[in-house]
Amino acid sequence: MSDHEYTPKSKFGKWFNDRLPLLTLASHLTDYPTPKNLNYWWTFGGILTFCLITQIVTGLVLAMHYIAHADMAFDSVEHIMRNVNYGWLIRYIHANGASMFFLAVYIHIFRSLFYGSYKSPREIIWIIGIIIYLLMMAAAFLGYVLPWGQMSFWGATVITNLFSAIPLVGEGIVTWLWGGYSVDNPTLTRFFTLHYLIPFLILGLVVLHIWALHVPGNNNPVGIDIKKPSKDTVPFHPYIVIKDGFALLMFMIVFAFFVFYTPNILGHADNYIEANPLVTPAHIVPEWYLLPFYAILRSVPDKLLGVVAMLSAILILAALPWLDTSKIRSAVFRPLYRQFYWILVADVLILGYVGAMPAEGLYLLVARVATAYYFLHFLVVLPILGYKEKTLPVPLSITEPVLGGSPNLALAKNKENFKD
Amino acid sequence: MKNFLRIFLITSLVFGISVKSNSAEKIEYLTTDWSFKGLFGKFDRGALQRGYQVYTEVCSSCHSMKYLSYRNLAEKGGPEFSIAEAKAIAASFEVTDGPNDDGEMFTRPGKLSDKFVMPYDNVKAAQAANGGAYPPDMSVLVKARGGGVDYIYSLLQGYEDPPVGMSLDDGVYYNKYMYGNKIKMANQLSDGLVEYGDGTTASIEQMSKDVTTFLMWAAEPHLESRHQMGFKAIVYLIILTILVYFSMKKIWSRIETEV
């Protein structure tokens, strides 16, 4: 990115860097030109990196004390909570960390949707992101099974049973996943192994995600390309580092509040009851971050089609760069898209709400309408909008709106939207 | 900063919805002034010690507490019995140990390191003695019920005559806070059932409050240090955030863009 080659000052540095250009990489990362108009919605990438590292570190410590055995898992978690030094702290950080991770990833995804960050030339970044999101859901689900409480057990039973919807081989696949004829000890041990593996896969994909980001550079709230790097960008360090750091600290305050003052509010009480294959809980509900997809799954009367709908709801995002036909990236200049965007946000929140409710009566009806609208948004609204929408004039460079020196009236009126 | 407020509002909205939907409780539970709630919440030692008394004299004949050890009774943040008192409590129980060198199991007085003695040998024995219902282990009971402490506190005081027209089987009782209103545990508390050493009047309400406080501690033995550490951590983070905010302002003042 930078126009000058980096040369280390010391002799050893030069010798080393010629053989492994780590210093060149470090120099690239610190100098990385970043649009100077990025707002706080752009700080969630850094926050997510923090979340991933927190989960890996606390997870490693938990794994030292946890016992992946159907008869001992629940006991070992209580052992961590009671007898391991600061075990309660590490476990509560890990359990709430999952929720904070998803909170951050949803903000990150919806930021991308608002500012059109998935559009050319950033499709690969976006698709890697979707894969990371899928792996996150897998990791979170597998992790939720490990304490071997009632929700762990029955959640695992419900989700693995989804595979039985596959024609012909479904039942066989479920038995293969379980390692037996029901969710039991073999299921737990393999879930533990996979739960340990996936975060490292995510870590690798995060490296690719950032690498792919560093090729075209960041999108920005105005959604136009950098014209003059010297005018439109700032070096990543110290400008973005300190800003991300500030946002991260704000995030950590919220995080700490959950960990120290309401550590169990995001979990389900039933998971403090040890798994019992003979007693089914009254309502089996997943964690909050999976509720919208759970609602989609249940809104389809046919099991197989329900699974297909749920998976499509996520995979459709991968096609988004091609479904959205508008040439304009940022919603700031797309008055109609902006409205549909907020309807989509409301739609997903509604899906999350009905996902937590019993699938009957009005809830089911609302879930069906919301599911239909979800797909409508991506398959119909977005493609048509790109052709029909009258977009607002886009500024010539990102410095223009930032400095407020725009001669364009429409722009001046819109300035409020991307000022901060 | 304007953006922050927006992020904050949306965040709290999303969480508000998910939290609310997680607790779809309709019944209004009784509540009381729990000393352990709030930013600086601590357990009331007296209530914990009295609660332990209620547990041993009343609940423990059916309900186990398998994750607690007698040493916990003397630990900081708990009932804080003295070591000598905890030792005496432990010694008042008979613990099965072994096998010894002859391969025999034997009984001996309990030690601080022993787990709370279980009332039944196994779940089946517990069910057999209780009309088929298993009295749940109480170690994490408070966290395992949707309504938490308020639910337990209410349930203990929720015994009533069944409404007209409702017939109950033998060994089933009516409780207005129980899920489905039918409970297999008879009303256990009556005024003056236990005699508190500290002179507190053992009303049903008082005993319910004390034993529920004890159960809260049993489920969250590190609650006090959690609250203390949480306060320090959050104050630290807020100070650091303010410092970083001004550093950021200073750094960004080198260019015209606002941050």
XYZ file of C-alpha atoms in Angstrom:
679
model
C 0.000 0.000 0.000
C 2.662 2.477 1.034
C 4.609 3.940 -1.828
C 8.029 3.494 -0.238
C 9.754 0.189 0.526
C 10.530 -0.313 4.182
C 14.214 -0.833 5.083
C 15.201 -1.677 8.666
C 17.816 0.593 10.220
C 19.948 -1.977 12.049
C 22.192 -4.464 10.284
C 20.604 -7.429 12.032
C 17.157 -6.077 11.219
C 18.061 -5.898 7.564
C 19.591 -9.392 7.616
C 16.477 -10.801 9.280
C 14.012 -8.878 7.173
C 15.625 -10.062 3.945
C 14.961 -13.617 5.060
C 11.560 -13.157 6.722
C 9.968 -9.759 6.085
C 8.190 -9.528 9.428
C 9.341 -5.953 9.896
C 7.942 -5.021 6.508
C 4.639 -6.542 7.582
C 4.686 -4.616 10.863
C 5.486 -1.441 8.981
C 2.645 -2.112 6.560
C 0.240 -2.631 9.453
C 1.196 0.540 11.281
C 1.290 2.709 8.144
C -1.817 1.150 6.584
C -3.702 4.124 5.116
C -7.174 4.247 6.633
C -9.974 6.572 5.506
C -10.087 9.365 8.001
C -13.865 9.630 8.001
C -14.484 6.192 9.558
C -17.103 6.422 12.294
C -17.444 4.347 15.449
C -19.332 1.581 13.662
C -15.956 0.769 12.113
C -14.381 0.000 15.475
C -16.089 -3.353 15.793
C -13.465 -5.191 13.736
C -10.925 -4.515 16.446
C -13.487 -5.316 19.122
C -14.176 -8.666 17.459
C -10.480 -9.517 17.397
C -10.426 -8.799 21.122
C -13.478 -11.052 21.616
C -11.868 -13.923 19.721
C -8.632 -13.710 21.695
C -10.547 -13.455 24.987
C -12.551 -16.554 24.117
C -9.447 -18.511 23.138
C -7.484 -17.549 26.262
C -10.315 -18.141 28.744
C -11.262 -21.303 26.842
C -7.755 -22.712 27.182
C -7.845 -22.205 30.945
C -11.309 -23.743 31.223
C -10.191 -26.753 29.194
C -7.487 -27.392 31.805
C -10.182 -27.968 34.436
C -13.163 -29.188 32.452
C -13.858 -32.912 32.067
C -15.572 -33.929 28.838
C -17.549 -36.877 30.168
C -21.308 -37.207 30.434
C -21.072 -38.173 34.119
C -18.566 -35.518 35.100
C -18.998 -32.498 32.834
C -21.649 -30.786 34.972
C -19.683 -31.503 38.155
C -16.459 -30.219 36.644
C -18.133 -26.936 35.667
C -19.334 -26.521 39.260
C -15.807 -27.398 40.377
C -14.523 -24.545 38.187
C -17.136 -22.200 39.647
C -16.341 -23.083 43.268
C -12.856 -24.457 43.774
C -10.645 -23.277 40.910
C -9.006 -19.950 41.737
C -11.007 -17.274 39.911
C -12.672 -20.082 37.990
C -16.004 -18.274 38.288
C -14.447 -15.204 36.652
C -12.939 -17.151 33.778
C -16.124 -19.096 33.130
C -18.375 -16.036 33.305
C -16.066 -14.164 30.923
C -16.174 -17.111 28.527
C -19.958 -17.593 28.736
C -20.812 -13.894 28.477
C -17.958 -13.440 26.034
C -19.888 -15.549 23.549
C -22.839 -13.168 23.797
C -20.610 -10.117 23.513
C -18.903 -11.693 20.495
C -22.257 -12.091 18.749
C -23.413 -8.634 19.765
C -20.272 -7.225 18.150
C -20.531 -9.409 15.055
C -24.147 -8.384 14.461
C -23.189 -4.711 14.685
C -20.268 -5.419 12.337
C -22.512 -7.186 9.808
C -25.243 -4.553 9.927
C -22.625 -1.823 9.520
C -21.508 -3.591 6.389
C -25.111 -3.778 5.171
C -25.677 -0.073 5.788
C -22.533 1.205 4.117
C -22.416 -1.400 1.347
C -19.026 -2.719 2.427
C -19.759 -6.056 0.760
C -19.751 -4.532 -2.716
C -16.997 -4.681 -5.302
C -14.063 -4.879 -4.751
C -14.677 -6.309 -1.255
C -16.731 -9.447 -2.046
C -14.053 -11.861 -0.812
C -13.730 -10.060 2.527
C -17.494 -10.338 2.895
C -17.664 -14.030 1.994
C -14.830 -14.900 4.386
C -16.790 -12.958 6.982
C -19.888 -15.072 6.351
C -17.822 -18.250 6.786
C -16.435 -16.867 10.043
C -19.983 -16.114 11.181
C -21.100 -19.668 10.354
C -18.150 -21.107 12.261
C -18.948 -18.816 15.184
C -22.457 -20.197 15.327
C -21.106 -23.744 15.237
C -18.579 -22.976 17.978
C -21.205 -21.287 20.138
C -23.646 -24.148 19.752
C -20.990 -26.776 20.524
C -19.787 -24.772 23.495
C -23.272 -24.450 24.909
C -23.498 -28.259 24.997
C -20.360 -28.695 27.104
C -21.745 -27.803 30.598
C -24.124 -30.730 30.046
C -27.148 -29.014 31.531
C -30.723 -29.588 30.407
C -30.593 -26.952 27.652
C -27.210 -28.281 26.528
C -28.563 -31.757 26.144
C -31.900 -30.910 24.584
C -30.474 -28.165 22.396
C -27.968 -30.689 21.070
C -30.770 -33.179 20.513
C -32.930 -30.713 18.584
C -30.122 -29.320 16.418
C -28.516 -32.656 15.547
C -31.951 -34.043 14.740
C -32.242 -31.406 12.002
C -29.890 -33.527 9.921
C -32.442 -36.347 9.945
C -34.462 -34.175 7.550
C -32.007 -35.002 4.776
C -33.687 -37.607 2.560
C -32.394 -41.197 2.597
C -29.157 -40.689 4.531
C -30.526 -38.336 7.225
C -31.013 -40.907 9.969
C -27.605 -42.413 9.301
C -25.947 -39.027 9.500
C -27.585 -38.295 12.853
C -26.369 -41.603 14.308
C -22.918 -40.847 12.947
C -22.948 -37.358 14.512
C -24.080 -38.730 17.860
C -21.678 -41.659 17.880
C -24.602 -43.740 19.080
C -28.370 -43.820 19.140
C -28.896 -40.729 21.257
C -26.959 -37.693 22.427
C -24.570 -39.235 24.940
C -20.967 -39.401 26.041
C -19.493 -39.919 22.544
C -21.432 -36.849 21.386
C -20.035 -34.789 24.234
C -16.413 -35.773 23.649
C -16.552 -35.020 19.918
C -18.355 -31.738 20.535
C -15.596 -30.783 22.940
C -12.921 -31.615 20.373
C -14.672 -29.588 17.680
C -15.353 -26.714 20.050
C -11.625 -26.605 20.729
C -10.751 -26.758 17.027
C -13.112 -24.200 15.508
C -11.747 -21.047 17.207
C -8.377 -21.704 15.612
C -10.027 -22.090 12.219
C -11.733 -18.778 12.882
C -8.397 -17.247 13.812
C -6.939 -18.363 10.479
C -9.921 -16.972 8.601
C -9.640 -13.696 10.497
C -6.076 -13.381 9.184
C -7.411 -13.921 5.641
C -10.268 -11.485 6.333
C -7.788 -8.772 7.313
C -5.429 -9.658 4.497
C -8.248 -9.376 1.989
C -9.210 -6.067 3.602
C -5.727 -4.675 3.191
C -5.798 -5.153 -0.577
C -8.564 -2.645 -1.478
C -8.456 -0.873 1.893
C -11.395 0.061 4.095
C -14.737 1.154 2.817
C -15.934 4.321 4.554
C -19.200 6.029 5.521
C -19.377 7.924 2.225
C -18.718 4.728 0.334
C -16.498 6.197 -2.345
C -12.935 5.233 -3.235
C -9.917 7.032 -1.869
C -8.887 9.737 -4.334
C -5.755 11.159 -2.738
C -4.264 8.974 0.017
C -2.359 11.908 1.437
C -5.559 13.891 1.906
C -8.194 11.228 2.520
C -6.383 8.778 4.792
C -4.555 8.621 8.071
C -1.974 5.994 9.078
C -3.489 3.148 11.086
C -1.147 3.926 13.932
C -1.704 6.015 15.983
C -5.016 7.377 14.665
C -7.081 4.227 14.294
C -5.311 2.323 17.061
C -6.274 4.918 19.663
C -9.802 5.263 18.321
C -10.354 1.482 18.262
C -8.835 1.341 21.717
C -11.271 3.932 23.015
C -14.244 2.083 21.539
C -12.929 -1.223 22.860
C -12.768 0.198 26.374
C -16.386 1.353 26.126
C -17.298 -2.126 24.979
C -15.351 -3.671 27.854
C -17.345 -1.623 30.361
C -20.576 -3.166 29.071
C -18.888 -6.579 29.001
C -17.685 -6.173 32.599
C -21.138 -5.167 33.733
C -22.564 -8.450 32.462
C -19.719 -10.563 33.853
C -19.704 -9.046 37.326
C -23.292 -8.039 37.937
C -25.659 -10.160 35.830
C -23.556 -13.099 34.679
C -26.493 -15.449 34.186
C -29.092 -13.166 32.657
C -28.288 -14.153 29.065
C -28.328 -17.869 29.831
C -31.246 -20.145 30.539
C -31.967 -21.276 34.112
C -32.534 -24.855 32.945
C -28.859 -25.183 32.100
C -28.118 -25.282 35.827
C -30.062 -28.535 35.943
C -27.884 -31.488 35.018
C -28.760 -33.137 31.690
C -31.498 -35.724 32.054
C -32.471 -37.725 28.960
C -35.760 -38.696 30.611
C -37.079 -35.190 31.286
C -37.723 -32.785 28.408
C -37.790 -29.067 29.332
C -41.083 -27.246 28.756
C -39.538 -24.960 26.108
C -36.306 -25.691 24.340
C -34.792 -22.388 23.273
C -31.349 -21.618 21.874
C -29.195 -18.740 23.043
C -30.432 -15.289 22.057
C -28.048 -14.869 19.149
C -29.473 -17.866 17.299
C -33.130 -16.980 17.882
C -33.842 -15.294 14.501
C -32.731 -18.424 12.656
C -34.595 -20.647 15.081
C -37.731 -18.642 14.264
C -37.150 -19.161 10.530
C -36.645 -22.884 11.087
C -39.898 -23.240 13.002
C -41.954 -21.034 10.719
C -41.821 -23.622 7.937
C -44.233 -26.517 8.550
C -42.044 -29.060 6.746
C -38.907 -30.185 8.587
C -36.633 -30.464 5.557
C -37.814 -27.180 4.080
C -37.421 -25.549 7.482
C -33.783 -26.590 7.616
C -33.292 -25.424 4.038
C -34.891 -22.064 4.869
C -32.707 -21.624 7.935
C -29.510 -22.402 6.061
C -30.544 -20.256 3.101
C -31.167 -17.348 5.441
C -27.454 -17.339 6.230
C -26.078 -18.441 2.868
C -28.114 -15.845 1.001
C -25.826 -13.284 2.590
C -22.918 -14.710 0.601
C -24.757 -13.788 -2.624
C -25.439 -10.277 -1.400
C -22.708 -8.554 -3.455
C -24.547 -9.724 -6.585
C -28.106 -9.380 -5.307
C -27.582 -5.723 -4.513
C -27.466 -4.145 -7.946
C -26.910 -0.563 -6.851
C -23.631 1.029 -7.862
C -23.736 3.299 -4.829
C -22.279 1.715 -1.712
C -23.320 3.882 1.204
C -26.948 4.047 2.351
C -26.299 7.703 3.089
C -26.926 8.389 -0.618
C -29.690 5.816 -1.018
C -32.825 7.243 0.597
C -35.032 4.270 -0.264
C -32.505 1.612 0.650
C -32.055 3.334 3.973
C -35.715 2.773 4.786
C -35.621 -0.861 3.699
C -32.468 -1.304 5.747
C -34.223 -0.266 8.939
C -37.216 -2.448 8.087
C -34.795 -5.373 7.763
C -33.257 -4.554 11.146
C -36.745 -4.503 12.686
C -37.607 -7.728 10.854
C -34.587 -9.553 12.303
C -35.371 -8.246 15.802
C -38.953 -9.450 15.453
C -37.694 -12.860 14.304
C -35.485 -12.970 17.372
C -38.416 -12.159 19.607
C -40.790 -14.755 18.175
C -37.930 -17.272 18.171
C -38.012 -17.162 21.972
C -41.777 -17.629 22.107
C -43.706 -20.869 21.656
C -44.333 -21.578 17.954
C -48.104 -21.242 18.027
C -50.945 -18.845 17.303
C -50.013 -15.241 16.652
C -46.299 -15.859 17.243
C -46.200 -18.414 14.461
C -48.049 -16.104 12.100
C -45.679 -13.228 12.850
C -42.689 -15.562 12.397
C -43.985 -16.605 8.979
C -44.553 -13.062 7.781
C -41.154 -11.974 9.085
C -39.433 -14.961 7.460
C -41.098 -14.213 4.136
C -40.065 -10.582 4.369
C -36.474 -11.530 5.197
C -36.133 -13.395 1.925
C -38.132 -10.793 0.054
C -35.661 -8.138 1.128
C -32.690 -9.945 -0.344
C -34.285 -11.622 -3.353
C -36.699 -8.950 -4.575
C -36.227 -5.586 -2.902
C -32.445 -5.305 -3.282
C -32.167 -6.325 -6.957
C -35.020 -4.028 -8.026
C -33.945 -1.132 -5.833
C -30.612 -0.910 -7.628
C -32.415 -0.022 -10.868
C -35.330 2.003 -9.567
C -33.864 4.054 -6.774
C -33.005 7.719 -7.306
C -29.769 8.112 -5.416
C -28.407 11.368 -4.052
C -25.317 12.980 -5.561
C -22.123 11.488 -4.193
C -19.267 13.802 -3.153
C -16.108 13.907 -5.203
C -13.814 12.856 -2.414
C -14.192 11.842 1.204
C -12.359 14.977 2.307
C -15.076 17.140 0.842
C -17.896 16.238 3.224
C -15.500 15.903 6.108
C -14.370 19.498 5.728
C -17.889 20.656 5.047
C -16.791 22.675 2.029
C -19.262 21.145 -0.361
C -20.903 23.486 -2.830
C -23.687 20.951 -3.328
C -26.894 21.727 -1.454
C -28.176 18.170 -1.305
C -24.869 17.137 0.114
C -24.864 19.801 2.748
C -28.285 18.644 3.796
C -26.998 15.118 4.106
C -23.894 16.084 5.939
C -25.377 15.276 9.314
C -25.523 11.639 8.386
C -21.861 11.016 8.075
C -20.298 13.856 9.997
C -19.275 11.764 12.944
C -20.126 11.024 20.770
C -23.536 11.262 19.163
C -22.807 7.990 17.456
C -22.118 6.365 20.780
C -25.509 7.214 22.119
C -26.996 5.637 19.016
C -24.887 2.481 19.408
C -25.770 2.367 23.058
C -29.502 2.774 22.488
C -29.666 0.086 19.829
C -27.540 -2.248 21.931
C -29.711 -1.864 24.975
C -32.821 -2.294 22.844
C -31.577 -5.579 21.384
C -30.532 -6.837 24.784
C -33.716 -5.583 26.368
C -35.763 -7.595 23.924
C -33.702 -10.760 24.264
C -33.596 -10.568 28.041
C -37.290 -9.914 28.275
C -38.112 -12.761 25.939
C -35.918 -15.094 27.987
C -37.951 -14.542 31.108
C -41.505 -15.076 30.017
C -42.797 -15.171 33.574
C -46.351 -14.176 34.212
C -46.751 -14.719 37.960
C -45.765 -11.957 40.350
C -43.393 -13.407 42.915
C -43.031 -12.191 46.464
C -39.811 -10.381 47.139
C -37.926 -8.868 50.003
C -34.943 -6.572 50.587
C -32.193 -8.990 49.512
C -28.917 -7.710 50.908
C -26.880 -9.354 48.129
C -28.438 -7.452 45.256
C -26.975 -4.294 43.787
C -23.516 -2.980 43.023
C -22.195 -3.508 46.531
C -24.493 -6.376 47.519
C -23.188 -8.579 50.318
C -24.673 -11.486 52.195
C -26.129 -10.912 55.630
C -23.960 -13.220 57.800
C -26.739 -13.668 60.347
C -29.189 -14.677 57.628
C -26.656 -17.150 56.153
C -26.031 -18.772 59.542
C -29.737 -18.933 60.329
C -30.389 -20.162 56.792
C -27.853 -22.925 57.279
C -29.711 -23.903 60.447
C -33.024 -24.083 58.570
C -31.372 -26.101 55.815
C -29.841 -28.657 58.209
C -32.878 -28.962 60.463
C -35.570 -28.936 57.785
C -34.467 -29.268 54.134
C -31.465 -31.553 54.456
C -33.533 -34.576 55.434
C -34.567 -34.813 51.770
C -32.466 -32.329 49.743
C -28.780 -32.914 49.113
C -26.165 -30.203 48.512
C -23.534 -32.227 46.809
C -21.218 -29.450 45.655
C -20.699 -27.930 49.107
C -18.059 -28.953 51.606
C -18.077 -28.210 55.330
C -14.975 -26.059 54.850
C -17.101 -23.680 52.740
C -19.049 -22.761 55.888
C -15.941 -21.097 57.326
C -14.797 -19.444 54.105
C -14.804 -15.698 53.490
C -17.939 -14.398 51.838
C -20.053 -17.244 53.227
C -21.775 -17.819 56.585
C -18.264 -17.349 58.062
C -18.606 -19.732 60.951
C -15.315 -19.906 62.847
C -13.025 -22.806 61.910
C -13.824 -24.428 65.264
C -17.572 -24.099 64.651
C -17.273 -25.514 61.143
C -15.204 -28.411 62.461
C -17.839 -29.103 65.085
C -20.582 -28.972 62.433
C -18.637 -31.401 60.238
C -17.966 -33.732 63.126
C -21.669 -33.928 63.922
C -22.185 -35.883 60.679
C -21.273 -39.479 60.076
C -19.335 -39.956 56.862
C -18.787 -43.256 55.118
C -15.163 -43.640 54.159
C -12.986 -46.412 52.887
C -12.196 -48.979 51.869
C -9.617 -49.433 54.648
C -6.689 -51.849 54.532
C -9.037 -54.723 55.272
C -11.180 -53.716 52.296
C -14.046 -52.634 54.525
C -16.039 -49.422 54.368
C -16.293 -47.650 57.696
C -17.919 -44.575 59.177
C -16.135 -41.743 60.910
C -17.061 -38.213 62.036
C -17.006 -35.657 59.213
C -14.041 -33.385 58.491
C -13.861 -29.911 56.957
C -12.788 -31.385 53.635
C -15.856 -33.622 53.393
C -18.718 -32.838 51.053
C -22.119 -32.268 52.687
C -23.515 -35.667 53.636
C -26.262 -36.774 51.244
C -29.654 -37.712 52.705
C -30.068 -40.658 50.310
C -27.617 -43.077 48.773
C -28.806 -42.432 45.233
C -31.565 -40.854 43.154
C -33.673 -44.017 43.165
C -33.603 -44.204 46.958
C -34.585 -40.531 47.118
C -37.499 -41.130 44.755
C -38.634 -44.213 46.617
C -38.777 -42.250 49.860
C -40.641 -39.315 48.332
C -43.514 -40.790 46.397
C -41.579 -40.950 43.131
C -40.474 -37.321 43.147
C -36.773 -36.562 43.394
C -36.055 -33.719 45.822
C -33.615 -31.675 43.685
C -30.074 -31.069 44.821
C -29.962 -27.568 46.298
C -26.395 -26.548 45.431
C -27.358 -24.472 42.387
C -31.134 -24.520 42.826
C -31.489 -20.730 42.888
C -29.794 -20.427 39.513
C -31.729 -23.356 38.089
C -35.137 -21.691 38.507
C -36.390 -18.883 36.295
C -37.523 -16.647 39.132
C -34.333 -17.154 41.155
C -34.409 -16.171 44.819
C -37.840 -14.572 44.573
C -39.260 -17.818 43.233
C -37.829 -19.943 46.065
C -38.850 -17.345 48.646
C -42.401 -17.275 47.262
C -42.715 -21.022 46.880
C -41.894 -21.605 50.536
C -44.757 -19.278 51.460
C -47.073 -20.245 48.629
C -48.968 -23.140 50.196
C -52.727 -22.650 50.131
C -55.872 -24.694 50.099
C -56.564 -25.766 46.523
C -59.291 -23.805 44.717
C -62.770 -25.312 44.847
C -63.165 -28.080 42.302
C -59.484 -28.983 42.116
C -58.796 -32.464 43.365
C -55.304 -33.423 44.420
C -53.873 -36.923 44.628
C -52.371 -38.213 47.821
C -48.950 -36.671 48.423
C -49.621 -33.762 46.056
C -50.044 -30.265 47.442
C -51.281 -26.959 46.128
C -48.797 -24.118 45.823
C -49.725 -20.947 44.038
C -46.168 -20.247 42.823
C -45.303 -23.749 41.638
C -45.338 -24.381 37.886
C -48.749 -26.023 37.346
C -49.563 -25.341 41.020
C -49.018 -28.957 42.022
C -46.058 -29.807 44.195
C -45.022 -33.060 45.812
C -43.312 -31.358 48.728
C -45.647 -30.692 51.657
C -45.509 -27.334 53.397
C -42.398 -27.610 55.555
C -42.376 -24.342 57.433
C -44.487 -23.319 60.377
C -43.984 -20.434 62.789
C -41.420 -21.262 65.474
C -40.295 -24.473 63.730
C -36.635 -23.828 64.475
C -35.180 -22.037 67.446
C -32.681 -19.406 66.284
C -29.617 -19.034 68.494
C -29.487 -15.267 67.963
C -33.011 -14.696 69.253
C -34.566 -13.835 65.855
C -38.249 -14.803 65.729
C -38.587 -17.824 63.448
C -41.641 -16.744 61.465
C -42.361 -18.490 58.160
C -41.368 -15.333 56.347
C -38.103 -15.011 58.284
C -37.147 -18.651 57.758
C -37.957 -18.415 54.047
C -35.776 -15.353 53.719
C -32.905 -16.895 55.661
C -32.871 -20.213 53.877
C -33.185 -18.541 50.473
C -30.226 -16.306 51.300
C -28.312 -19.426 52.256
C -29.249 -21.077 48.960
C -28.143 -18.006 47.021
C -24.757 -18.216 48.679
C -24.592 -21.957 48.018
C -25.214 -21.314 44.320
C -22.869 -18.307 44.075
C -20.270 -18.722 46.826
C -18.044 -16.054 45.262
C -20.770 -13.438 44.837
C -19.200 -10.988 47.263
C -15.753 -11.046 45.699
C -17.437 -10.839 42.277
C -19.247 -7.642 43.253
C -16.127 -6.151 44.829
C -13.915 -6.995 41.894
C -16.581 -5.815 39.458
C -16.744 -2.396 41.036
C -12.970 -2.018 40.935
C -12.755 -3.292 37.363
C -15.443 -0.952 36.097
C -14.038 2.103 37.891
C -10.624 1.246 36.454
C -12.063 0.884 32.967
C -13.954 4.166 33.196
C -10.836 6.075 34.283
C -8.786 4.451 31.533
C -11.508 5.216 28.998
C -11.491 8.896 29.959
C -7.686 9.060 29.671
C -7.739 7.328 26.306
C -10.531 9.641 25.143
C -8.418 12.731 25.785
C -5.329 11.105 24.245
C -7.425 10.361 21.191
C -8.673 13.954 21.002
C -5.099 15.188 21.236
C -3.821 12.843 18.545
C -6.687 13.597 16.179
C -6.265 17.344 16.703
C -3.223 17.062 14.406
C -5.646 16.753 11.503
C -8.825 18.671 10.830
C -11.152 15.688 11.057
C -13.314 15.398 14.132
C -13.270 12.125 15.998
